[in-house]
PDB file of C-alpha atoms in Angstrom:
ATOM      1  CA  MET A   1      33.605  41.496  96.711  1.00  0.00           C
ATOM      2  CA  ASN A   2      30.129  41.300  95.247  1.00  0.00           C
ATOM      3  CA  SER A   3      26.725  42.096  97.198  1.00  0.00           C
ATOM      4  CA  LEU A   4      26.213  38.458  98.327  1.00  0.00           C
ATOM      5  CA  GLU A   5      29.497  38.281 100.048  1.00  0.00           C
ATOM      6  CA  ALA A   6      29.181  41.759 101.337  1.00  0.00           C
ATOM      7  CA  GLY A   7      25.781  40.463 102.858  1.00  0.00           C
ATOM      8  CA  ARG A   8      27.574  37.394 104.299  1.00  0.00           C
ATOM      9  CA  LEU A   9      30.220  39.521 105.981  1.00  0.00           C
ATOM     10  CA  GLY A  10      27.584  41.599 107.746  1.00  0.00           C
ATOM     11  CA  GLU A  11      27.132  44.440 105.430  1.00  0.00           C
ATOM     12  CA  LEU A  12      23.256  44.785 104.390  1.00  0.00           C
ATOM     13  CA  ILE A  13      22.694  44.757 101.063  1.00  0.00           C
ATOM     14  CA  PRO A  14      20.237  47.614  99.688  1.00  0.00           C
ATOM     15  CA  VAL A  15      17.580  46.065  97.816  1.00  0.00           C
ATOM     16  CA  ALA A  16      14.320  47.349  96.284  1.00  0.00           C
ATOM     17  CA  SER A  17      10.966  45.968  97.829  1.00  0.00           C
ATOM     18  CA  TYR A  18       8.132  45.268  95.188  1.00  0.00           C
ATOM     19  CA  ALA A  19       4.566  44.259  96.065  1.00  0.00           C
ATOM     20  CA  ARG A  20       1.556  43.543  93.938  1.00  0.00           C
ATOM     21  CA  THR A  21      -2.133  42.788  94.300  1.00  0.00           C
ATOM     22  CA  SER A  22      -4.562  41.859  91.342  1.00  0.00           C
ATOM     23  CA  GLU A  23      -7.679  42.999  93.208  1.00  0.00           C
ATOM     24  CA  ASP A  24      -8.766  45.513  95.768  1.00  0.00           C
ATOM     25  CA  PHE A  25     -12.379  46.174  95.125  1.00  0.00           C
ATOM     26  CA  ARG A  26     -13.636  45.389  98.726  1.00  0.00           C
ATOM     27  CA  GLN A  27     -12.019  47.381 100.917  1.00  0.00           C
ATOM     28  CA  ARG A  28     -10.038  49.758  98.416  1.00  0.00           C
ATOM     29  CA  ASP A  29      -7.347  50.563 101.020  1.00  0.00           C
ATOM     30  CA  GLY A  30      -4.290  49.126  99.830  1.00  0.00           C
ATOM     31  CA  HIS A  31      -3.929  46.683 102.619  1.00  0.00           C
ATOM     32  CA  GLY A  32      -2.573  43.814 100.388  1.00  0.00           C
ATOM     33  CA  VAL A  33       0.502  45.810  99.220  1.00  0.00           C
ATOM     34  CA  ARG A  34       0.841  47.008 102.554  1.00  0.00           C
ATOM     35  CA  TYR A  35       1.076  43.702 104.214  1.00  0.00           C
ATOM     36  CA  GLN A  36       3.441  42.436 101.323  1.00  0.00           C
ATOM     37  CA  LEU A  37       6.088  45.186 101.925  1.00  0.00           C
ATOM     38  CA  ARG A  38       5.899  44.518 105.521  1.00  0.00           C
ATOM     39  CA  ILE A  39       6.583  40.659 104.703  1.00  0.00           C
ATOM     40  CA  ASN A  40       9.484  41.908 102.333  1.00  0.00           C
ATOM     41  CA  GLU A  41      10.998  44.002 105.247  1.00  0.00           C
ATOM     42  CA  ARG A  42      11.180  40.807 107.332  1.00  0.00           C
ATOM     43  CA  ILE A  43      12.464  38.689 104.317  1.00  0.00           C
ATOM     44  CA  ALA A  44      15.178  41.250 103.579  1.00  0.00           C
ATOM     45  CA  HIS A  45      16.667  41.251 107.096  1.00  0.00           C
ATOM     46  CA  GLU A  46      16.495  37.368 107.498  1.00  0.00           C
ATOM     47  CA  HIS A  47      18.783  37.653 104.381  1.00  0.00           C
ATOM     48  CA  GLY A  48      21.209  40.284 105.415  1.00  0.00           C
ATOM     49  CA  CYS A  49      19.268  43.050 103.049  1.00  0.00           C
ATOM     50  CA  ILE A  50      17.711  46.059 103.699  1.00  0.00           C
ATOM     51  CA  GLY A  51      14.904  47.622 101.569  1.00  0.00           C
ATOM     52  CA  VAL A  52      15.705  51.124 100.721  1.00  0.00           C
ATOM     53  CA  ALA A  53      12.938  51.860  98.295  1.00  0.00           C
ATOM     54  CA  ALA A  54       9.368  50.327  97.858  1.00  0.00           C
ATOM     55  CA  TYR A  55       7.346  50.038  94.883  1.00  0.00           C
ATOM     56  CA  SER A  56       3.840  48.609  94.520  1.00  0.00           C
ATOM     57  CA  ASP A  57       0.910  48.312  92.160  1.00  0.00           C
ATOM     58  CA  ASN A  58      -2.579  47.979  93.802  1.00  0.00           C
ATOM     59  CA  GLY A  59      -5.207  46.118  91.989  1.00  0.00           C
ATOM     60  CA  ARG A  60      -3.122  45.421  89.130  1.00  0.00           C
ATOM     61  CA  GLY A  61      -2.977  41.983  87.628  1.00  0.00           C
ATOM     62  CA  ALA A  62       0.035  40.834  85.768  1.00  0.00           C
ATOM     63  CA  SER A  63      -1.518  38.105  83.792  1.00  0.00           C
ATOM     64  CA  LYS A  64      -2.860  40.090  80.786  1.00  0.00           C
ATOM     65  CA  LYS A  65      -0.760  42.089  78.261  1.00  0.00           C
ATOM     66  CA  GLY A  66      -1.165  45.667  78.396  1.00  0.00           C
ATOM     67  CA  VAL A  67      -2.349  46.233  81.987  1.00  0.00           C
ATOM     68  CA  ALA A  68      -0.283  49.360  83.260  1.00  0.00           C
ATOM     69  CA  ARG A  69       1.947  48.673  86.260  1.00  0.00           C
ATOM     70  CA  PRO A  70       3.743  52.125  86.875  1.00  0.00           C
ATOM     71  CA  GLY A  71       5.290  50.745  90.146  1.00  0.00           C
ATOM     72  CA  PHE A  72       6.768  47.642  88.194  1.00  0.00           C
ATOM     73  CA  ASP A  73       8.027  49.990  85.272  1.00  0.00           C
ATOM     74  CA  ARG A  74       9.665  52.493  87.786  1.00  0.00           C
ATOM     75  CA  LEU A  75      11.227  49.358  89.764  1.00  0.00           C
ATOM     76  CA  VAL A  76      12.924  48.129  86.198  1.00  0.00           C
ATOM     77  CA  GLU A  77      13.997  51.750  85.139  1.00  0.00           C
ATOM     78  CA  ASP A  78      16.047  52.029  88.959  1.00  0.00           C
ATOM     79  CA  LEU A  79      17.180  48.887  88.564  1.00  0.00           C
ATOM     80  CA  ALA A  80      18.526  49.347  85.343  1.00  0.00           C
ATOM     81  CA  ARG A  81      20.367  52.486  86.375  1.00  0.00           C
ATOM     82  CA  GLY A  82      21.430  51.002  89.754  1.00  0.00           C
ATOM     83  CA  ARG A  83      19.779  53.780  92.014  1.00  0.00           C
ATOM     84  CA  THR A  84      16.534  55.383  92.886  1.00  0.00           C
ATOM     85  CA  ASP A  85      15.564  58.850  91.979  1.00  0.00           C
ATOM     86  CA  SER A  86      17.050  60.145  95.381  1.00  0.00           C
ATOM     87  CA  GLY A  87      20.534  58.467  94.604  1.00  0.00           C
ATOM     88  CA  LEU A  88      20.240  55.604  96.758  1.00  0.00           C
ATOM     89  CA  ARG A  89      21.928  52.304  95.583  1.00  0.00           C
ATOM     90  CA  ILE A  90      19.928  49.347  94.762  1.00  0.00           C
ATOM     91  CA  LYS A  91      21.637  46.027  94.696  1.00  0.00           C
ATOM     92  CA  GLY A  92      18.653  43.729  94.255  1.00  0.00           C
ATOM     93  CA  VAL A  93      15.143  43.171  94.795  1.00  0.00           C
ATOM     94  CA  VAL A  94      13.084  41.419  97.294  1.00  0.00           C
ATOM     95  CA  CYS A  95       9.469  40.264  96.946  1.00  0.00           C
ATOM     96  CA  VAL A  96       6.964  37.596  98.629  1.00  0.00           C
ATOM     97  CA  ALA A  97       7.120  35.582  95.841  1.00  0.00           C
ATOM     98  CA  ASP A  98       8.017  35.514  91.951  1.00  0.00           C
ATOM     99  CA  ASP A  99       4.483  35.800  90.697  1.00  0.00           C
ATOM    100  CA  ARG A 100       4.355  39.321  92.213  1.00  0.00           C
ATOM    101  CA  PRO A 101       6.757  40.884  89.668  1.00  0.00           C
ATOM    102  CA  TYR A 102       5.926  38.739  86.697  1.00  0.00           C
ATOM    103  CA  ARG A 103       3.395  36.272  85.451  1.00  0.00           C
ATOM    104  CA  ARG A 104       4.356  36.902  81.813  1.00  0.00           C
ATOM    105  CA  ALA A 105       7.372  35.795  79.901  1.00  0.00           C
ATOM    106  CA  ASP A 106       7.941  39.502  78.798  1.00  0.00           C
ATOM    107  CA  ASP A 107       7.969  41.055  82.371  1.00  0.00           C
ATOM    108  CA  LEU A 108      10.341  38.040  83.351  1.00  0.00           C
ATOM    109  CA  ALA A 109      12.411  38.929  80.646  1.00  0.00           C
ATOM    110  CA  ARG A 110      12.451  42.523  81.651  1.00  0.00           C
ATOM    111  CA  ILE A 111      13.243  42.706  85.553  1.00  0.00           C
ATOM    112  CA  PHE A 112      15.936  40.078  84.739  1.00  0.00           C
ATOM    113  CA  ALA A 113      17.496  42.008  82.105  1.00  0.00           C
ATOM    114  CA  ALA A 114      17.537  45.143  84.423  1.00  0.00           C
ATOM    115  CA  LEU A 115      18.570  43.063  87.514  1.00  0.00           C
ATOM    116  CA  THR A 116      21.434  41.337  85.987  1.00  0.00           C
ATOM    117  CA  CYS A 117      22.700  44.558  83.769  1.00  0.00           C
ATOM    118  CA  ARG A 118      25.282  45.178  86.489  1.00  0.00           C
ATOM    119  CA  PRO A 119      27.376  42.413  88.546  1.00  0.00           C
ATOM    120  CA  GLY A 120      26.852  41.498  92.138  1.00  0.00           C
ATOM    121  CA  ARG A 121      23.076  41.626  92.629  1.00  0.00           C
ATOM    122  CA  GLY A 122      20.711  39.319  94.226  1.00  0.00           C
ATOM    123  CA  TYR A 123      16.972  38.385  94.152  1.00  0.00           C
ATOM    124  CA  VAL A 124      15.269  37.715  97.380  1.00  0.00           C
ATOM    125  CA  ASP A 125      12.183  35.989  98.433  1.00  0.00           C
ATOM    126  CA  SER A 126      10.821  33.784 100.987  1.00  0.00           C
ATOM    127  CA  GLN A 127      13.031  30.897 100.054  1.00  0.00           C
ATOM    128  CA  GLY A 128      16.272  33.047 100.310  1.00  0.00           C
ATOM    129  CA  VAL A 129      18.669  34.822  98.090  1.00  0.00           C
ATOM    130  CA  ARG A 130      18.901  33.476  94.581  1.00  0.00           C
ATOM    131  CA  ASP A 131      22.003  34.101  92.200  1.00  0.00           C
ATOM    132  CA  PRO A 132      20.057  35.601  88.954  1.00  0.00           C
ATOM    133  CA  TYR A 133      23.204  35.072  87.076  1.00  0.00           C
ATOM    134  CA  SER A 134      23.356  31.700  87.499  1.00  0.00           C
ATOM    135  CA  GLN A 135      21.583  28.704  85.318  1.00  0.00           C
ATOM    136  CA  ASP A 136      20.015  27.551  88.481  1.00  0.00           C
ATOM    137  CA  GLY A 137      18.722  30.920  89.376  1.00  0.00           C
ATOM    138  CA  LEU A 138      17.138  31.350  85.961  1.00  0.00           C
ATOM    139  CA  LEU A 139      15.629  27.930  85.816  1.00  0.00           C
ATOM    140  CA  GLN A 140      13.968  28.588  89.217  1.00  0.00           C
ATOM    141  CA  ALA A 141      12.391  31.790  87.834  1.00  0.00           C
ATOM    142  CA  VAL A 142      11.171  29.900  84.555  1.00  0.00           C
ATOM    143  CA  ARG A 143       9.773  27.252  86.496  1.00  0.00           C
ATOM    144  CA  SER A 144       7.835  29.881  88.521  1.00  0.00           C
ATOM    145  CA  LEU A 145       6.712  31.524  85.391  1.00  0.00           C
ATOM    146  CA  ASP A 146       5.188  28.147  84.139  1.00  0.00           C
ATOM    147  CA  LEU A 147       3.551  27.642  87.142  1.00  0.00           C
ATOM    148  CA  ALA A 148       2.067  31.195  87.173  1.00  0.00           C
ATOM    149  CA  VAL A 149       0.895  30.573  83.541  1.00  0.00           C
ATOM    150  CA  THR A 150      -0.749  27.327  84.209  1.00  0.00           C
ATOM    151  CA  GLU A 151      -2.632  28.581  87.291  1.00  0.00           C
ATOM    152  CA  THR A 152      -4.082  31.559  85.360  1.00  0.00           C
ATOM    153  CA  ARG A 153      -5.170  29.399  82.680  1.00  0.00           C
ATOM    154  CA  ILE A 154      -6.836  26.933  84.974  1.00  0.00           C
ATOM    155  CA  ARG A 155      -8.602  29.885  86.961  1.00  0.00           C
ATOM    156  CA  SER A 156      -9.549  31.611  83.463  1.00  0.00           C
ATOM    157  CA  ARG A 157     -11.109  28.141  82.626  1.00  0.00           C
ATOM    158  CA  ARG A 158     -12.901  27.948  85.867  1.00  0.00           C
ATOM    159  CA  VAL A 159     -14.246  31.439  85.943  1.00  0.00           C
ATOM    160  CA  SER A 160     -15.571  30.953  82.405  1.00  0.00           C
ATOM    161  CA  ASP A 161     -17.139  27.649  83.355  1.00  0.00           C
ATOM    162  CA  TRP A 162     -18.628  29.391  86.348  1.00  0.00           C
ATOM    163  CA  HIS A 163     -20.267  32.161  84.170  1.00  0.00           C
ATOM    164  CA  TRP A 164     -21.694  29.952  81.433  1.00  0.00           C
ATOM    165  CA  ALA A 165     -23.630  27.823  84.049  1.00  0.00           C
ATOM    166  CA  ARG A 166     -24.908  30.678  85.545  1.00  0.00           C
ATOM    167  CA  ALA A 167     -26.152  32.113  82.094  1.00  0.00           C
ATOM    168  CA  VAL A 168     -27.779  28.817  81.412  1.00  0.00           C
ATOM    169  CA  GLU A 169     -29.590  28.900  84.376  1.00  0.00           C
ATOM    170  CA  GLY A 170     -30.721  32.471  83.564  1.00  0.00           C
ATOM    171  CA  VAL A 171     -28.829  33.700  86.713  1.00  0.00           C
ATOM    172  CA  PRO A 172     -28.494  37.468  86.799  1.00  0.00           C
ATOM    173  CA  HIS A 173     -25.041  38.863  86.227  1.00  0.00           C
ATOM    174  CA  SER A 174     -23.603  42.283  87.204  1.00  0.00           C
ATOM    175  CA  GLY A 175     -23.362  45.161  85.142  1.00  0.00           C
ATOM    176  CA  PRO A 176     -26.088  46.845  83.078  1.00  0.00           C
ATOM    177  CA  ARG A 177     -29.459  45.281  82.865  1.00  0.00           C
ATOM    178  CA  PRO A 178     -29.462  42.707  79.920  1.00  0.00           C
ATOM    179  CA  PHE A 179     -31.812  43.380  76.964  1.00  0.00           C
ATOM    180  CA  GLY A 180     -34.960  41.218  77.482  1.00  0.00           C
ATOM    181  CA  ARG A 181     -34.844  41.339  81.310  1.00  0.00           C
ATOM    182  CA  GLN A 182     -36.389  43.839  83.921  1.00  0.00           C
ATOM    183  CA  GLU A 183     -33.973  45.499  86.460  1.00  0.00           C
ATOM    184  CA  ASP A 184     -34.182  42.413  88.950  1.00  0.00           C
ATOM    185  CA  ARG A 185     -32.357  40.698  85.758  1.00  0.00           C
ATOM    186  CA  ILE A 186     -34.509  37.961  86.567  1.00  0.00           C
ATOM    187  CA  THR A 187     -37.934  38.878  85.405  1.00  0.00           C
ATOM    188  CA  LEU A 188     -38.748  38.925  81.369  1.00  0.00           C
ATOM    189  CA  HIS A 189     -39.110  42.365  79.811  1.00  0.00           C
ATOM    190  CA  PRO A 190     -42.415  41.803  78.173  1.00  0.00           C
ATOM    191  CA  GLU A 191     -41.678  43.691  75.099  1.00  0.00           C
ATOM    192  CA  GLU A 192     -37.929  43.016  74.767  1.00  0.00           C
ATOM    193  CA  ALA A 193     -38.312  39.443  75.148  1.00  0.00           C
ATOM    194  CA  LYS A 194     -40.656  39.375  72.379  1.00  0.00           C
ATOM    195  CA  LEU A 195     -38.168  40.945  70.165  1.00  0.00           C
ATOM    196  CA  ILE A 196     -35.731  38.437  71.323  1.00  0.00           C
ATOM    197  CA  GLU A 197     -38.149  35.226  70.551  1.00  0.00           C
ATOM    198  CA  GLN A 198     -38.989  36.735  67.088  1.00  0.00           C
ATOM    199  CA  ALA A 199     -35.422  37.358  65.913  1.00  0.00           C
ATOM    200  CA  ILE A 200     -34.553  33.722  66.950  1.00  0.00           C
ATOM    201  CA  SER A 201     -37.411  32.532  64.760  1.00  0.00           C
ATOM    202  CA  ASP A 202     -36.581  34.557  62.068  1.00  0.00           C
ATOM    203  CA  ARG A 203     -32.896  33.553  61.907  1.00  0.00           C
ATOM    204  CA  ILE A 204     -33.747  29.914  62.082  1.00  0.00           C
ATOM    205  CA  ALA A 205     -36.186  30.429  59.261  1.00  0.00           C
ATOM    206  CA  GLY A 206     -33.198  32.140  57.304  1.00  0.00           C
ATOM    207  CA  LYS A 207     -33.430  35.603  57.613  1.00  0.00           C
ATOM    208  CA  ALA A 208     -30.143  37.462  57.579  1.00  0.00           C
ATOM    209  CA  VAL A 209     -28.799  38.953  60.874  1.00  0.00           C
ATOM    210  CA  ARG A 210     -28.297  42.575  59.417  1.00  0.00           C
ATOM    211  CA  ALA A 211     -31.774  42.301  58.169  1.00  0.00           C
ATOM    212  CA  ILE A 212     -33.222  41.563  61.677  1.00  0.00           C
ATOM    213  CA  ALA A 213     -31.066  44.385  62.944  1.00  0.00           C
ATOM    214  CA  ALA A 214     -32.421  46.708  60.630  1.00  0.00           C
ATOM    215  CA  ASP A 215     -36.036  45.601  61.671  1.00  0.00           C
ATOM    216  CA  TRP A 216     -35.213  46.680  65.272  1.00  0.00           C
ATOM    217  CA  CYS A 217     -33.789  49.997  63.975  1.00  0.00           C
ATOM    218  CA  ASP A 218     -36.992  50.661  62.173  1.00  0.00           C
ATOM    219  CA  LEU A 219     -38.944  49.899  65.227  1.00  0.00           C
ATOM    220  CA  GLY A 220     -36.770  52.159  67.278  1.00  0.00           C
ATOM    221  CA  VAL A 221     -35.209  49.724  69.473  1.00  0.00           C
ATOM    222  CA  THR A 222     -32.303  50.494  71.571  1.00  0.00           C
ATOM    223  CA  GLY A 223     -29.989  48.624  73.721  1.00  0.00           C
ATOM    224  CA  THR A 224     -30.229  49.087  77.514  1.00  0.00           C
ATOM    225  CA  ARG A 225     -27.464  51.838  77.692  1.00  0.00           C
ATOM    226  CA  GLY A 226     -28.896  53.581  74.508  1.00  0.00           C
ATOM    227  CA  GLY A 227     -26.970  51.822  71.677  1.00  0.00           C
ATOM    228  CA  ARG A 228     -28.759  50.946  68.410  1.00  0.00           C
ATOM    229  CA  PRO A 229     -28.854  47.647  67.006  1.00  0.00           C
ATOM    230  CA  THR A 230     -26.502  46.542  64.523  1.00  0.00           C
ATOM    231  CA  ARG A 231     -25.605  42.731  64.767  1.00  0.00           C
ATOM    232  CA  ARG A 232     -27.922  40.683  67.033  1.00  0.00           C
ATOM    233  CA  ARG A 233     -25.815  37.540  67.053  1.00  0.00           C
ATOM    234  CA  SER A 234     -25.037  37.750  70.866  1.00  0.00           C
ATOM    235  CA  HIS A 235     -28.579  37.798  71.958  1.00  0.00           C
ATOM    236  CA  ARG A 236     -29.066  34.890  69.807  1.00  0.00           C
ATOM    237  CA  SER A 237     -26.439  32.805  71.046  1.00  0.00           C
ATOM    238  CA  SER A 238     -26.383  33.701  74.718  1.00  0.00           C
ATOM    239  CA  PRO A 239     -27.907  30.753  76.919  1.00  0.00           C
ATOM    240  CA  ARG A 240     -29.421  33.896  79.070  1.00  0.00           C
ATOM    241  CA  GLN A 241     -31.226  35.028  76.159  1.00  0.00           C
ATOM    242  CA  GLY A 242     -32.432  31.855  75.054  1.00  0.00           C
ATOM    243  CA  SER A 243     -34.179  31.538  78.299  1.00  0.00           C
ATOM    244  CA  ALA A 244     -35.649  34.945  77.682  1.00  0.00           C
ATOM    245  CA  ALA A 245     -37.138  33.451  74.492  1.00  0.00           C
ATOM    246  CA  ILE A 246     -38.555  29.985  75.672  1.00  0.00           C
ATOM    247  CA  GLY A 247     -38.131  30.262  79.213  1.00  0.00           C
ATOM    248  CA  PRO A 248     -35.556  29.432  81.929  1.00  0.00           C
ATOM    249  CA  THR A 249     -36.384  25.727  82.342  1.00  0.00           C
ATOM    250  CA  GLU A 250     -36.420  24.780  78.726  1.00  0.00           C
ATOM    251  CA  ALA A 251     -33.423  26.879  78.242  1.00  0.00           C
ATOM    252  CA  SER A 252     -31.460  25.184  80.858  1.00  0.00           C
ATOM    253  CA  CYS A 253     -32.157  21.686  79.463  1.00  0.00           C
ATOM    254  CA  CYS A 254     -30.779  22.824  75.980  1.00  0.00           C
TER     255      CYS A 254
END
């Protein structure tokens, strides 16, 4: 008798509960993962399961390679060995949606390999209990992955376009003061703006980038964080810095 059959006969299936949020920069209290874990409890009980261990990654995205997710790593390890550190058996995993544990193909492969390395396990979400060993179960996971990847690309492009438009209009961004602007990030810095304007003129006239950087070094110019100039290509190509040289109105019309 596998775990799915046991659940139908009234035996609660012990599952691991996983939650993840990509950002938590406003309240910084982990409320997002707490809410997900609570919803996981409800979903588990609705489908004859019970959460015996909770795993979470707060403020950690799953779209980019190299982002550490210790909660996910621990979940995969425990699924592979079939029990938690305290010795509790795990017969499946529950989460609110597929894009919580994975938004990349390698993470999908990791969790499904760990989940299906032993027989009789289930994958539970708001849609019900999924059979991870079946072709339909795997295809549904792949479709969810495809949707997540597409969503990530669209959102990334939208954010990139938004930042570009703000830069063209000379709208200040967060972070350190940009070279060529004063602390309000709008008003031109009288000396730095002249340097940028001269560098653009010199480059148009054919002067090498390294030669311009060398001139700045000779003048003792440093960046807003104290760094020495090496190559000033970014200053010349940035729409924001273009407005530092020729004014925001003209720059936005280029």
